[in-house]
Each structure stands twice: as C-alpha cells, then as structure tokens.
Coordinates of C-alpha atoms and ligand atoms in Angstrom, one line a residue:
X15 CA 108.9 93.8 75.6
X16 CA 111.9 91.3 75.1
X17 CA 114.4 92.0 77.1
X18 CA 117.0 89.6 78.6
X19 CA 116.0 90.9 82.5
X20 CA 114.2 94.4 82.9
X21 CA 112.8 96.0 86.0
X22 CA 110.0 98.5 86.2
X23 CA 108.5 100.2 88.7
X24 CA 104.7 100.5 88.6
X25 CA 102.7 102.8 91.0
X26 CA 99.8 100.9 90.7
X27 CA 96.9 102.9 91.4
X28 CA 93.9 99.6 92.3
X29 CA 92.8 97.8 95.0
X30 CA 91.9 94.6 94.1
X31 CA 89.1 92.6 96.3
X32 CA 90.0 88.8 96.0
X33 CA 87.2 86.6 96.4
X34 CA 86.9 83.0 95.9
X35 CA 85.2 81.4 93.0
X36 CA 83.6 78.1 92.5
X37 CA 83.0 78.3 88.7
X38 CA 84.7 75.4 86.7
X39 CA 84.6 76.2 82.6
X40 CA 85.0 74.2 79.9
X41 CA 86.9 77.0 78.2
X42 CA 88.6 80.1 80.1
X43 CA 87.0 83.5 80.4
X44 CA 86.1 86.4 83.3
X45 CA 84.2 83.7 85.4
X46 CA 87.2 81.2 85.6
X47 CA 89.0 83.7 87.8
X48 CA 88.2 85.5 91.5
X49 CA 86.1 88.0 91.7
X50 CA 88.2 91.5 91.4
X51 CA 90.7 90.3 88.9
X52 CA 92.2 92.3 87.0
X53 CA 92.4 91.8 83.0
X54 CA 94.2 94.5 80.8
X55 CA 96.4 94.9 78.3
X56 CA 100.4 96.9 78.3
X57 CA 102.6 98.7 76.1
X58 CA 106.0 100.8 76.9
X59 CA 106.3 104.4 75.4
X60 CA 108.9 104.3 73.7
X61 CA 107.2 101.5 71.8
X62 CA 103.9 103.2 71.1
X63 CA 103.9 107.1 72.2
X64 CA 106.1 108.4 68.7
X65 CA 107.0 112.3 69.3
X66 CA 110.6 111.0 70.2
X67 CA 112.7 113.6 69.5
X68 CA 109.5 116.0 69.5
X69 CA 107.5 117.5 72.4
X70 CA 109.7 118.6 74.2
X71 CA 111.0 114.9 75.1
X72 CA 115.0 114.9 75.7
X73 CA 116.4 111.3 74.3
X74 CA 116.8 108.0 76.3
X75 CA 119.6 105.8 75.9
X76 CA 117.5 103.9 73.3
X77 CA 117.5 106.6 71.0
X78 CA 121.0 106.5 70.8
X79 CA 121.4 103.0 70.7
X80 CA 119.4 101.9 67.6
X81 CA 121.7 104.5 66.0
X82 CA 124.2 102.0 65.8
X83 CA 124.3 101.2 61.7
X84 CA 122.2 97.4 61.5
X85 CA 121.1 97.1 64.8
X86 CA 117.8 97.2 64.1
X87 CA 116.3 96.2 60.7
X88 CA 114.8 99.0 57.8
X89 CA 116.5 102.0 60.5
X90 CA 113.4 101.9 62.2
X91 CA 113.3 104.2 65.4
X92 CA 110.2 104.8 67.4
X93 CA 109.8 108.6 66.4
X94 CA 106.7 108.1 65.3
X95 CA 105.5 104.5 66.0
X96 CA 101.8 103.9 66.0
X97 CA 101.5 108.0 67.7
X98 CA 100.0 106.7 71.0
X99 CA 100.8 110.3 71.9
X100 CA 97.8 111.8 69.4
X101 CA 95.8 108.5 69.3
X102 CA 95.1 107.6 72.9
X103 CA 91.4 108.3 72.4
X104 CA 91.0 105.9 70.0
X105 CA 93.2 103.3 72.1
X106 CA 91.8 103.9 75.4
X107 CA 88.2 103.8 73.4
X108 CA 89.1 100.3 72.2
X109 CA 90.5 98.7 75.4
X110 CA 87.0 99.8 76.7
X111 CA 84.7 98.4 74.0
X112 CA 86.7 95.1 74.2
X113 CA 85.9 94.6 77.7
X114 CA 89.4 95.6 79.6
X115 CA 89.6 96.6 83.2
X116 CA 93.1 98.1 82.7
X117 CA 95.8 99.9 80.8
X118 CA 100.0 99.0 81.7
X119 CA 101.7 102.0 80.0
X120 CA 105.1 103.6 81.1
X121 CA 105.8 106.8 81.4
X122 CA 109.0 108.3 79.4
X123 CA 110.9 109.8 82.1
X124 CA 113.1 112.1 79.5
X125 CA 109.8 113.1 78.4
X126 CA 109.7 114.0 82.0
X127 CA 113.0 115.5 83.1
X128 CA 114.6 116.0 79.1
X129 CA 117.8 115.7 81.1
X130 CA 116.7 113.1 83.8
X131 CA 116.7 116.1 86.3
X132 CA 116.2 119.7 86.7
X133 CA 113.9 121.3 84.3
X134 CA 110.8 120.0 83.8
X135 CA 109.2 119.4 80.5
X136 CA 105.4 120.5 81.2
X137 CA 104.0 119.4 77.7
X138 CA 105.3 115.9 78.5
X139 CA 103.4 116.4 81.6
X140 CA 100.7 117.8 80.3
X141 CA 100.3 114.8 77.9
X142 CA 100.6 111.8 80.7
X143 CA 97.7 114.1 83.0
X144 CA 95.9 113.5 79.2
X145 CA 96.4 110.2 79.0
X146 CA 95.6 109.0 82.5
X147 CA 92.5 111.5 82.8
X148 CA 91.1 109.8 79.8
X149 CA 91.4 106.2 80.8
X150 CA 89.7 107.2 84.1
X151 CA 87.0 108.6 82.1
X152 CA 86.7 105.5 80.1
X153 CA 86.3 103.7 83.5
X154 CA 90.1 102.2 82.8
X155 CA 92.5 101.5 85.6
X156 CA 96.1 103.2 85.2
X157 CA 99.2 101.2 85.8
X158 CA 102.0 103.5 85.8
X159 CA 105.5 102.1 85.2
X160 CA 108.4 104.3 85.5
X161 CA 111.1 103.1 83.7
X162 CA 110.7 100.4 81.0
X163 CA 114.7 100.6 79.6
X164 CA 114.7 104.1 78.0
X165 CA 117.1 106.1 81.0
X166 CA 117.5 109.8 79.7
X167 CA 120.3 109.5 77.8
X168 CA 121.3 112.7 80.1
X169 CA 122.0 110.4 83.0
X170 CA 123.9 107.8 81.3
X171 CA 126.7 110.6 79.8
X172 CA 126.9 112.4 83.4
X173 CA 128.0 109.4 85.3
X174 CA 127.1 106.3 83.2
X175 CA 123.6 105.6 84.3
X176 CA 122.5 102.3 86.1
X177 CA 126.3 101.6 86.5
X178 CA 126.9 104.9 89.4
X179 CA 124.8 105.1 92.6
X180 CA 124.1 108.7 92.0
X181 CA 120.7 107.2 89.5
X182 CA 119.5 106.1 93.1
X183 CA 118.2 109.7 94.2
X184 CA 117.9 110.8 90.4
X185 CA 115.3 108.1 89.9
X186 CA 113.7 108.3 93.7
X187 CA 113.1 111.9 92.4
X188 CA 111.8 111.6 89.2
X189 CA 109.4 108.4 91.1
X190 CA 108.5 111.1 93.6
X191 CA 107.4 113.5 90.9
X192 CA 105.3 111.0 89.0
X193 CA 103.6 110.0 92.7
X194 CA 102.9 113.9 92.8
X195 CA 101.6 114.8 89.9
X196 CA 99.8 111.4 88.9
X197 CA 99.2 109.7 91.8
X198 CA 118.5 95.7 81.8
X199 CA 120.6 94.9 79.8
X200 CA 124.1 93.8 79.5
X201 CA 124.4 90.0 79.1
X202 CA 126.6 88.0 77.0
X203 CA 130.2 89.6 75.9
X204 CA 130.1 93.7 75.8
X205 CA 132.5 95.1 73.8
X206 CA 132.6 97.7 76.3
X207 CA 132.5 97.8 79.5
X208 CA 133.7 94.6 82.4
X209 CA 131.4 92.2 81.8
X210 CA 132.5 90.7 85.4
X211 CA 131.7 93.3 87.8
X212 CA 129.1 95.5 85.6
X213 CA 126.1 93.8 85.6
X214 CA 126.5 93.1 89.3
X215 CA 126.7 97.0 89.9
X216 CA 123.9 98.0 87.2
X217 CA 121.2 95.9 88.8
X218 CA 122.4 96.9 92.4
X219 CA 121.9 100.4 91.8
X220 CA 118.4 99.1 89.9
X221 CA 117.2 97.6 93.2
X222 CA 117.9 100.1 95.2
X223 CA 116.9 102.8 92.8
X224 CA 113.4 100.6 93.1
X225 CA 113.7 100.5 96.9
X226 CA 114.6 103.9 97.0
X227 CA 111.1 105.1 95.3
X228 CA 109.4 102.8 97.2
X229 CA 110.7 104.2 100.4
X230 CA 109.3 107.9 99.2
X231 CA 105.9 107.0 97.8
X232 CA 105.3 104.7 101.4
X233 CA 106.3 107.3 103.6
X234 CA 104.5 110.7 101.7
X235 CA 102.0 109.5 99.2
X236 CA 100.4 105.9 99.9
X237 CA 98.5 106.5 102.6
X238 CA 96.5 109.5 101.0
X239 CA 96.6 108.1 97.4
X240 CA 95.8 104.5 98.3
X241 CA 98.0 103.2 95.3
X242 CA 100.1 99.8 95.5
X243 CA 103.3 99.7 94.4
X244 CA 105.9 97.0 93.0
X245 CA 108.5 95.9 90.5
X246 CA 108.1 94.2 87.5
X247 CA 110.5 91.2 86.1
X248 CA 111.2 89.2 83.1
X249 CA 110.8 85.2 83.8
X250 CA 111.6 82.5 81.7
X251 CA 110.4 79.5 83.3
X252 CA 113.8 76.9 83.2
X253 CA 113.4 73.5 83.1
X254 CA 115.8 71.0 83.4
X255 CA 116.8 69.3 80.0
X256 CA 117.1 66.0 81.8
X257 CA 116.0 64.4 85.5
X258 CA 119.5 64.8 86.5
X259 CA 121.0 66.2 89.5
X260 CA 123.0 68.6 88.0
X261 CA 120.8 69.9 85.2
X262 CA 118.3 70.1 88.3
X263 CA 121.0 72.6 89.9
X264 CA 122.1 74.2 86.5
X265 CA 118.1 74.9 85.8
X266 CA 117.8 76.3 89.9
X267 CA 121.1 78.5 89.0
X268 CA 119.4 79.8 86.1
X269 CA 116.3 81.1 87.7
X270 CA 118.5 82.2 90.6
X271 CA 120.4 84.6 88.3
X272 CA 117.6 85.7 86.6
X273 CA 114.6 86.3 88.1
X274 CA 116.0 85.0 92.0
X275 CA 119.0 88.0 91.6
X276 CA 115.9 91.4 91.8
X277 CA 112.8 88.7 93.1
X278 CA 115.3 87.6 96.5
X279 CA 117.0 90.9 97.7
X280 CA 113.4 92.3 97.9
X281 CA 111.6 89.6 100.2
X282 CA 114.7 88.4 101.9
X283 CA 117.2 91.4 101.8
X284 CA 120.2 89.3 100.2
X285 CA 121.0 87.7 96.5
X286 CA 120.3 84.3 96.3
X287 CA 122.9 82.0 98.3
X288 CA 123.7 80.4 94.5
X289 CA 124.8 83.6 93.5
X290 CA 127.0 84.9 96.0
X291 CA 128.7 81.7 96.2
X292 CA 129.3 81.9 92.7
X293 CA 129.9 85.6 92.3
X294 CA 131.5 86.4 95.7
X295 CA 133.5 89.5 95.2
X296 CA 132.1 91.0 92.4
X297 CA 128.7 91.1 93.8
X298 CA 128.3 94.2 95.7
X299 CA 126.6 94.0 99.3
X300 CA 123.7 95.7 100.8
X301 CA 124.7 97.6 103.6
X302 CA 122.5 97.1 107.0
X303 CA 120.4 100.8 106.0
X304 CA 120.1 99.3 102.4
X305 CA 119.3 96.2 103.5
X306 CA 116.0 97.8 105.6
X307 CA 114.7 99.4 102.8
X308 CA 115.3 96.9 100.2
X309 CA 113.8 94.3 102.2
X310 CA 110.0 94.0 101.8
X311 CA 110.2 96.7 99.1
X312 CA 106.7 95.9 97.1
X313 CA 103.1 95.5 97.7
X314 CA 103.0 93.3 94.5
X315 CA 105.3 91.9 92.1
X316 CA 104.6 91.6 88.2
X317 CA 105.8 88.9 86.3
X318 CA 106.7 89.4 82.7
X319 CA 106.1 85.4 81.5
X320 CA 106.0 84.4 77.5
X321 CA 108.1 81.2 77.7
X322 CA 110.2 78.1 79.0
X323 CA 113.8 76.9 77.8
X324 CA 115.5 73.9 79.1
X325 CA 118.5 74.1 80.8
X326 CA 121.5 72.0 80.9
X327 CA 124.8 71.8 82.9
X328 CA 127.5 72.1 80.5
X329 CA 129.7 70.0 82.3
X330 CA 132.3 72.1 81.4
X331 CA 135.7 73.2 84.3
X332 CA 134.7 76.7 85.8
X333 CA 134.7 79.2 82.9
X334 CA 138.1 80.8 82.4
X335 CA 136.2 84.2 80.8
X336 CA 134.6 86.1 83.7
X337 CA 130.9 87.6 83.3
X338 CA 127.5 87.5 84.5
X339 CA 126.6 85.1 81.2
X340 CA 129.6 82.8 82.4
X341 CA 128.5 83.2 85.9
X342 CA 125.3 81.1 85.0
X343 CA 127.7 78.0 83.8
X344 CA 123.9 76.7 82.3
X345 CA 123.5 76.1 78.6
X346 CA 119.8 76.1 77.2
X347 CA 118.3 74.1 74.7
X348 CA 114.7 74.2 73.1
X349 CA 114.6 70.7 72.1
X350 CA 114.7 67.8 74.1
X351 CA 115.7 64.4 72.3
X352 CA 114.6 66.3 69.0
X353 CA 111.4 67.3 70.4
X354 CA 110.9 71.4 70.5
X355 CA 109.9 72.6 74.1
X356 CA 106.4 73.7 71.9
X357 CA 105.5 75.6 68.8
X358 CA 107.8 78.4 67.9
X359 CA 106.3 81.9 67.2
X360 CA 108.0 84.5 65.3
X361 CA 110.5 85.3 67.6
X362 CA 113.2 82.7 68.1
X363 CA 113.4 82.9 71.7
X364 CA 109.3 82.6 72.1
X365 CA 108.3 78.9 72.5
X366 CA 104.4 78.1 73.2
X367 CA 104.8 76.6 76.9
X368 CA 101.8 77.5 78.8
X369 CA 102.6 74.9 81.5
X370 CA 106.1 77.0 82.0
X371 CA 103.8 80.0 82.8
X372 CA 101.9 77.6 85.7
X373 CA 105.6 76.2 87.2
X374 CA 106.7 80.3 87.2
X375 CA 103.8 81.2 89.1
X376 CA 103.9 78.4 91.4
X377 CA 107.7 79.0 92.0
X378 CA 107.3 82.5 93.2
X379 CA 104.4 81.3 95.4
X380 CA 106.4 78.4 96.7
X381 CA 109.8 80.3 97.1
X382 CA 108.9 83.5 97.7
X383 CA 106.0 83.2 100.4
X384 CA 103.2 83.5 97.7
X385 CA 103.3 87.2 97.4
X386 CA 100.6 89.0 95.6
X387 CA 102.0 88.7 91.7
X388 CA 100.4 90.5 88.5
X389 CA 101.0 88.7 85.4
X390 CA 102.2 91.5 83.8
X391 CA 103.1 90.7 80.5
X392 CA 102.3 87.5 77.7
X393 CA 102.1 87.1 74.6
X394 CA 103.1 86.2 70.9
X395 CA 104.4 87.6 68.0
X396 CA 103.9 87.3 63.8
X397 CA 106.1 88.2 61.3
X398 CA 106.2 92.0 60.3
X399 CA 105.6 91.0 56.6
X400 CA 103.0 88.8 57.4
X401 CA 99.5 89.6 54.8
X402 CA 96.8 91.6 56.6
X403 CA 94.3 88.8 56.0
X404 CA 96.0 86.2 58.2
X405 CA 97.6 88.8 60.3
X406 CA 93.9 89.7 61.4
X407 CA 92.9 86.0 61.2
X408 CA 94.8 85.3 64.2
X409 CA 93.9 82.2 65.6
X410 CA 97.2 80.8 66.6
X411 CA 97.5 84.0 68.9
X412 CA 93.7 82.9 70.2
X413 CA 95.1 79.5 71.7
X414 CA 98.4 80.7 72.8
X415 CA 96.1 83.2 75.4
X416 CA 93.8 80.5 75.8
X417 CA 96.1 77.7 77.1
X418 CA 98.1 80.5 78.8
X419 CA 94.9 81.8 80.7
X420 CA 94.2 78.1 81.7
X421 CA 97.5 77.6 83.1
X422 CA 97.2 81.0 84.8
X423 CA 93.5 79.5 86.4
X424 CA 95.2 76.8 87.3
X425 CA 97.8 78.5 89.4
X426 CA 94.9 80.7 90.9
X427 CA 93.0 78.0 91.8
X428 CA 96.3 76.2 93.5
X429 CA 96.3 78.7 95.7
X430 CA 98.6 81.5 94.3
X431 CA 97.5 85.0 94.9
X432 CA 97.7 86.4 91.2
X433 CA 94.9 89.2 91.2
X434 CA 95.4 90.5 87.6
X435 CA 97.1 90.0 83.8
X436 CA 97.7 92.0 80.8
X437 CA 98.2 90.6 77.6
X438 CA 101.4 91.9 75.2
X439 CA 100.6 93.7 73.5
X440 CA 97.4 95.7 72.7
X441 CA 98.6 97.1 69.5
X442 CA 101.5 96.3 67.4
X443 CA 104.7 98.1 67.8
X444 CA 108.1 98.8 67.6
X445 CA 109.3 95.6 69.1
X446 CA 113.2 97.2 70.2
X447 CA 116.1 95.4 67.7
X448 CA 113.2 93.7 66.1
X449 CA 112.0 97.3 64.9
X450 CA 108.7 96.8 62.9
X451 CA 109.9 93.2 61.9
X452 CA 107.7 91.9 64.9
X453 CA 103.7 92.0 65.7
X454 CA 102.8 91.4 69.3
X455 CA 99.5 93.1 69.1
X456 CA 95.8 92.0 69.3
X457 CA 95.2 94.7 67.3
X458 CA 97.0 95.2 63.9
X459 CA 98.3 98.6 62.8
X460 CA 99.2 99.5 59.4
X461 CA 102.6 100.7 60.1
X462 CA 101.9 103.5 57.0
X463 CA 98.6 105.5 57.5
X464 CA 98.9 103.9 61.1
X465 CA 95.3 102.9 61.1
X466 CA 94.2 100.3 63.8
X467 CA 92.2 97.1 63.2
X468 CA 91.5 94.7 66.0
X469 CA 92.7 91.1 65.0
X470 CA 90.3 88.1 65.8
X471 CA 92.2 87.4 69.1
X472 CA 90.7 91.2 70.2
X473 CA 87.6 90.3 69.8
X474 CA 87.9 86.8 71.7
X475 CA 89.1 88.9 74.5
X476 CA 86.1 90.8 73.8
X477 CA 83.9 87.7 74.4
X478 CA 85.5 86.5 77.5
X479 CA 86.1 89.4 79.4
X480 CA 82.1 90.2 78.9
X481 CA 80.5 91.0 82.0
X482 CA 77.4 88.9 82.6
Ligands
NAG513 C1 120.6 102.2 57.4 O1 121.6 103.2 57.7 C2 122.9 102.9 57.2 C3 123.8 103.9 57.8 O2 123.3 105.2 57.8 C4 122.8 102.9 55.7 O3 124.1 102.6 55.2 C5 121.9 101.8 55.3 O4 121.7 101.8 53.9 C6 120.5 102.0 55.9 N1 119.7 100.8 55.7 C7 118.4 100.9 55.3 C8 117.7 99.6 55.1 O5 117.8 101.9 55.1
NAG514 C1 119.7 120.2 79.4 O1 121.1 120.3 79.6 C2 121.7 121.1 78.5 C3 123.2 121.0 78.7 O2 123.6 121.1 80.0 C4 121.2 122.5 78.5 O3 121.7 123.3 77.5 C5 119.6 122.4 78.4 O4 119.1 123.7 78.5 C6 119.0 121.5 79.4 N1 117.6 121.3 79.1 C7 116.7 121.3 80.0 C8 115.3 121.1 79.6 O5 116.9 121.4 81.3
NAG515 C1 131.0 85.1 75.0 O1 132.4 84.9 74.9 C2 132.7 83.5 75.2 C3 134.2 83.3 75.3 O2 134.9 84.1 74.3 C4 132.1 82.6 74.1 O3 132.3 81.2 74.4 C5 130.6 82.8 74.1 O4 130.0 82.1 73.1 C6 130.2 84.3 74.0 N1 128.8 84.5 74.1 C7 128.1 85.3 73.3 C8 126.6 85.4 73.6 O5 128.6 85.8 72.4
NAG516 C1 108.5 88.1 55.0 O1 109.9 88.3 55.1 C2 110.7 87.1 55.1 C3 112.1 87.4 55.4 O2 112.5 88.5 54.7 C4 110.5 86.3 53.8 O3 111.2 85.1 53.8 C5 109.0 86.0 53.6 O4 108.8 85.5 52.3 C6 108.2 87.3 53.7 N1 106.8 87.0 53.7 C7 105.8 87.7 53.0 C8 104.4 87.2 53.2 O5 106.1 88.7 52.4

C-alpha cells in the first residue's frame, strides 16, 4: 500500500444504487450508510499472489528493485507471500463469511504479458478467470486494478517505462485485454535519473496511459459489460501547521502536487494553476486531442486515505536544487506545539487522524464537483514481530476503523457521493520496503506455514457489516 503517490486503474465491474438513509447510530455499522454501499476489503498481487518468478509470470520492476542489497529488511521478496495464487478459496471463503460485499485485487500485468506485450501468458490468465469466477460464485464483487506499481520490468528496459510515451498504447493494450477477457514513485533526490523534469514526464505518460484505457474500454466494452471505470490515488490529508496565510498556501500546494497533479487534469483537463506556475517548463502540456480524452476520464475516483500531516512554509528563498520534492517548497511536521497530529501506528508515516479522512473527502467534493469517490484503501499496521496473542487481539486496529468509518458517515451524510470502502488490508502481507516487518491485515498470517487466523478487528467487521 504505502506509496508516496500511485495510480491504478480499476475496471470496476458494480453498479451501485444510492439511496438515502435516515438511520442515526450510536456506533457505526451497515445501517449508518446509504443503501447500496459498498464495503470490501483490497490487496495488490504482488503483495499477496506469491508464484513471482513462477507460473509463467515475467518480472515487474519490483522484482528487481528489492534486489538492491538492504532495501528491504530479512531479503524478503514476495515469491511466495501469503500464496493468494493457491489460497484464494479460503480468502474469497472468508471475505464471505465476514460479511463483505467486495474484493480490490490487482491484476499482475507481467503475469499477463511476461514482457508487457506480445505473448500472452495463458496460465496467468487462466488463474485471474480462477479468481474472479470464484468470488462471483461466493456472491463477491470484483474490483479489477490494473497496475498497482509492478510495470513488467520488460517495458522499463525497452524504453524506460512510465518515463517514454510509448507505455501509453502498451498499457491501453494490456487494459483492453483485461476488459476482454475479464470484463509512482520517484520523490525526494534519485541518484539516477533528473529529478526536475522526470517525475513531471512519468506521471504525464501515467494520466494519459489512464486516459488512454479509458478511452478503449468507453468506446468497445462499457456499454455491453456495464462496468464503471476510474483511477485510484494516494491522499494525505494536509493541514496547515499554523492559521497563517502562508502555511494555508504551503498546505493548498501540497495537496495540489499530490493528489490535485492526477485528481485536476482528469475533471478539468489541465494541472493545477499552483503547479504550472511553479513548474512552468518542466511540466509537459496536454495537447488539444490529449486534453479531450483526458478530461472527464473516470466514472469514479478511489481515494487511497490512512492519514494527515501538517504542513508548513519553510520560509525559505526559492530552492536552489531543482525537483518535484523541492517543487512542493512545504515542510511537514506531525507535531504541533509538541502535540502529535494523533496516535502513531507502526509505520512512521501513519498517524490516527480520522477527521483528515472527513476534510479529504470533503475536499474532493468541494473542489472537484463531488464526483462519485470509493474510499479505496484505510488502514493500520503492527509490528511484524509483534506476539500472536496481541497481534489477534487487535483492538487498537478496531477503533482506528471505527472513528475512520464515522468520519467517512459523516462525509456521506454531508452530502459527498462516496458509494463504497475497502479496508487495507484483508490479510497481512508483504508491505513493499517494509517486507514482512509490517501487518496491515484483519486477518493474521503466520508468515511460516502461511496459515490464516482472522484478528478481532475481522470479526467486528463481521458484526457490522451483518445484514439485518
Ligand atoms: C541480504 O543479502 C545481502 C546480499 O546478498 C547479504 O549480504 C545479507 O547478509 C543478507 N541479509 C540477510 C538478513 O539475509
Ligand atoms: C520475452 O522476450 C525475450 C527476449 O526478447 C524472449 O526470449 C522471450 O521468448 C519472450 N517471452 C515471451 C513470453 O514473449
Ligand atoms: C534532497 O536533497 C536536498 C538538497 O541536497 C536536501 O536538502 C534534502 O534533504 C534531500 N531530501 C531527501 C528526501 O533526501
Ligand atoms: C520486535 O522488533 C523490534 C525491533 O527489532 C524490537 O525492538 C522488539 O523488541 C521486537 N518485539 C518483539 C515482541 O519481539
């Protein structure tokens, strides 16, 4: 999950039927939200599927990456994982007995296309028509994604991925293929690369690689398969450390060049006016063709929301060292006058901050003419090491989801047309550099005989999500 901005594109196969609801609870559960809402839980495969180099599956860029000698902690890959790829019975069986409506998985495209295009790898067909057939028999909604980081590391040595605009009709392909047949990253100083321009270019070639998919599945599948389609993006809500006007500006630059850089070219057809006054050269324009399809580009957007930072201007002269990070000119904080932003979970970046999940929402309503939003990802993480006993006795995990789903009701109730949200994760994983040193699951796995055992938070989803 962590990722310091992602995109995915989900074919979203669900037609949600919004109603209005009158109930008031005490304490959160099915009944607090409209009628039709969607509650489900989401993994990535190269997290949970194992059979990495196996299969038939040709490596992503990821499995090259955690190569790199301590990067991640213990070695630890994702060859094997928690094998999602032999244990989806038993997953898919326990997202149904625990009362979920729906399953956010991605789909591996280099288990696809081993080298991004070309020949096709039918046992990594074979084992997504597996998967999906089996959550529709265990009355379980699919939510595709299509790329959740791991490129085919094919593409990125043949012209350098994300960065050339030859990944737009690579990806529209592979999307197309997935429609058929089942219906990030730099930030901070790179030691390679131009940290100036790059990220500019990556996430250009991203949104129209996006666009570019959704052009396809609108004009040859939608209308027969009846599937909505959108893009799914990382926000940390930003608050301004102080009531100052420039903290105020630093905090709107932040989300500008976060979420406001993917969230703004696809509702309004051009980057946030903060960026390209800040960026101006380096940030590459949408022609008028481009600007068509990337424009209204999404039946729904997902929102990937665990936390809030503060954000401070640094008060600093423009930044002499050129980069997206620079480009920001925002420091964050997670204290204000000594007080942390709320209580820390294992990951040092994850701050308790339901409220920040209620502003986020309520931004994209306000700002982006309330479009119909997924919250597709929350949630908290324990240590690795912690003992089984209290890592099943999960109760800090419990009120995380519980003031998180009030906030969420809240938002709903204000007005803001959020029809579903999937809780990270439903099992524990391999949580990226983190490797196993990270539990985001509601349901524990013994990383060594790979056994699940739902944790008490599984079972209070169980409780809520009851029907009648
Ligand atoms: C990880 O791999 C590196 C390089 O191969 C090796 O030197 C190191 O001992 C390994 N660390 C662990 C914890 O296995
Ligand atoms: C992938 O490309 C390599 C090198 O071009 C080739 O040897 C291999 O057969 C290809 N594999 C597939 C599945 O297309
Ligand atoms: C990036 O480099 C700048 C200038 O050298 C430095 O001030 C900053 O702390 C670095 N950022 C990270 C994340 O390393
Ligand atoms: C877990 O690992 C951390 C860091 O290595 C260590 O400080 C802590 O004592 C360990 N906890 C347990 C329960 O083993």
């Amino acid at each position: 999950m962590r990722r310091l901005f992602s995109i995915l594109v989900g074919l979203l196969v669900y037609t949600a039927v919004v109603g209005a609801t009158t109930h008031t609870a005490a304490s959160v559960s099915r009944k607090s939200f409209p009628k039709g809402f969607v509650f489900g839980t989401a993994t990535s495969a190269y997290q949970v599927e194992g059979m990495a180099s196996k299969g038939g599956r040709g490596p992503s860029i990821w499995d090259e990456f955690i190569k790199t000698p301590g990067l991640v902690p213990d070695n630890a890959t994702g060859e094997v994982t928690v094998d999602q790829y032999h244990r989806y019975k038993e997953d898919i069986d326990m997202m149904a007995n625990l009362n979920f409506d729906a399953y956010r998985f991605s789909i591996s495209w280099s288990r696809v296309f081993p080298n991004g295009t070309g020949k096709v790898n039918k046992e990594g067909v074979a084992y997504y028509n597996r998967l999906i057939n089996y959550m529709l028999h265990k009355g379980i909604t699919p939510y595709a994604n299509l790329n959740h980081y791991d490129l085919p590391l094919a593409i990125e040595e043949k012209y350098l991925g994300w960065l050339s605009h030859d990944v737009v009709k690579d990806f529209a392909n592979y999307a197309e293929f997935c429609f058929k047949t089942f219906g990030d990253r730099a930030y901070g100083n790179c030691t390679a690369g131009n940290s100036a321009t790059e990220p500019y270019i990556v996430a250009h070639n991203l949104i129209l690689s996006h666009a570019a998919a959704v052009q396809r599945y609108r004009e040859k599948y939608q209308e027969k398969q009846k599937g909505r389609i959108g893009i799914l993006l990382d926000f940390t809500w930003y608050e301004p450390l102080t009531r100052s006007k420039a903290d105020n500006l630093a905090a709107q630059r932040a989300r500008d060049f976060h979420v406001g850089w993917f969230l703004h070219p696809i509702v309004y057809g051009e980057y946030p006016k903060t960026m390209q006054n800040i960026v101006k050269d380096r940030l590459p324009k949408f022609t008028i063709e481009e600007v068509k399809m990337v424009k209204g580009s999404f039946d729904l957007i997902g929102i990937n929301q665990y936390t809030a930072h503060y954000i401070y201007d640094p008060h600093t002269n423009p930044p002499k060292h050129i980069g997206y990070q620079m480009d920001w000119n925002a420091r964050s904080a997670n204290k204000r006058k000594g007080v942390p932003i709320g209580p820390r979970a294992y990951s040092y970046w994850l701050y308790n901050v339901p409220w920040g999940l209620y502003k986020a929402v309520m931004y994209i309503k306000e700002r982006y003419g309330n479009p119909t939003v997924i919250l597709a990802e929350n949630g908290m993480d324990d240590p690795g090491n912690i003992t089984f006993t209290k890592g099943l006795h999960d109760t800090t995990r419990i009120n995380y989801y519980k003031s998180y789903l009030a906030a969420l009701k809240q938002s709903v109730d204000e007005g803001a047309n959020v029809i579903g949200y999937f809780a990270w994760s439903l099992l524990d994983n391999f949580e990226w550099r983190s490797g196993y040193t990270s539990r985001f699951g509601i349901v524990y796995v013994d990383f060594k005989t790979l056994k699940r055992y739902p944790k008490m938070s599984a079972y209070w989803f169980k409780k809520i999500l009851r029907k009648n």
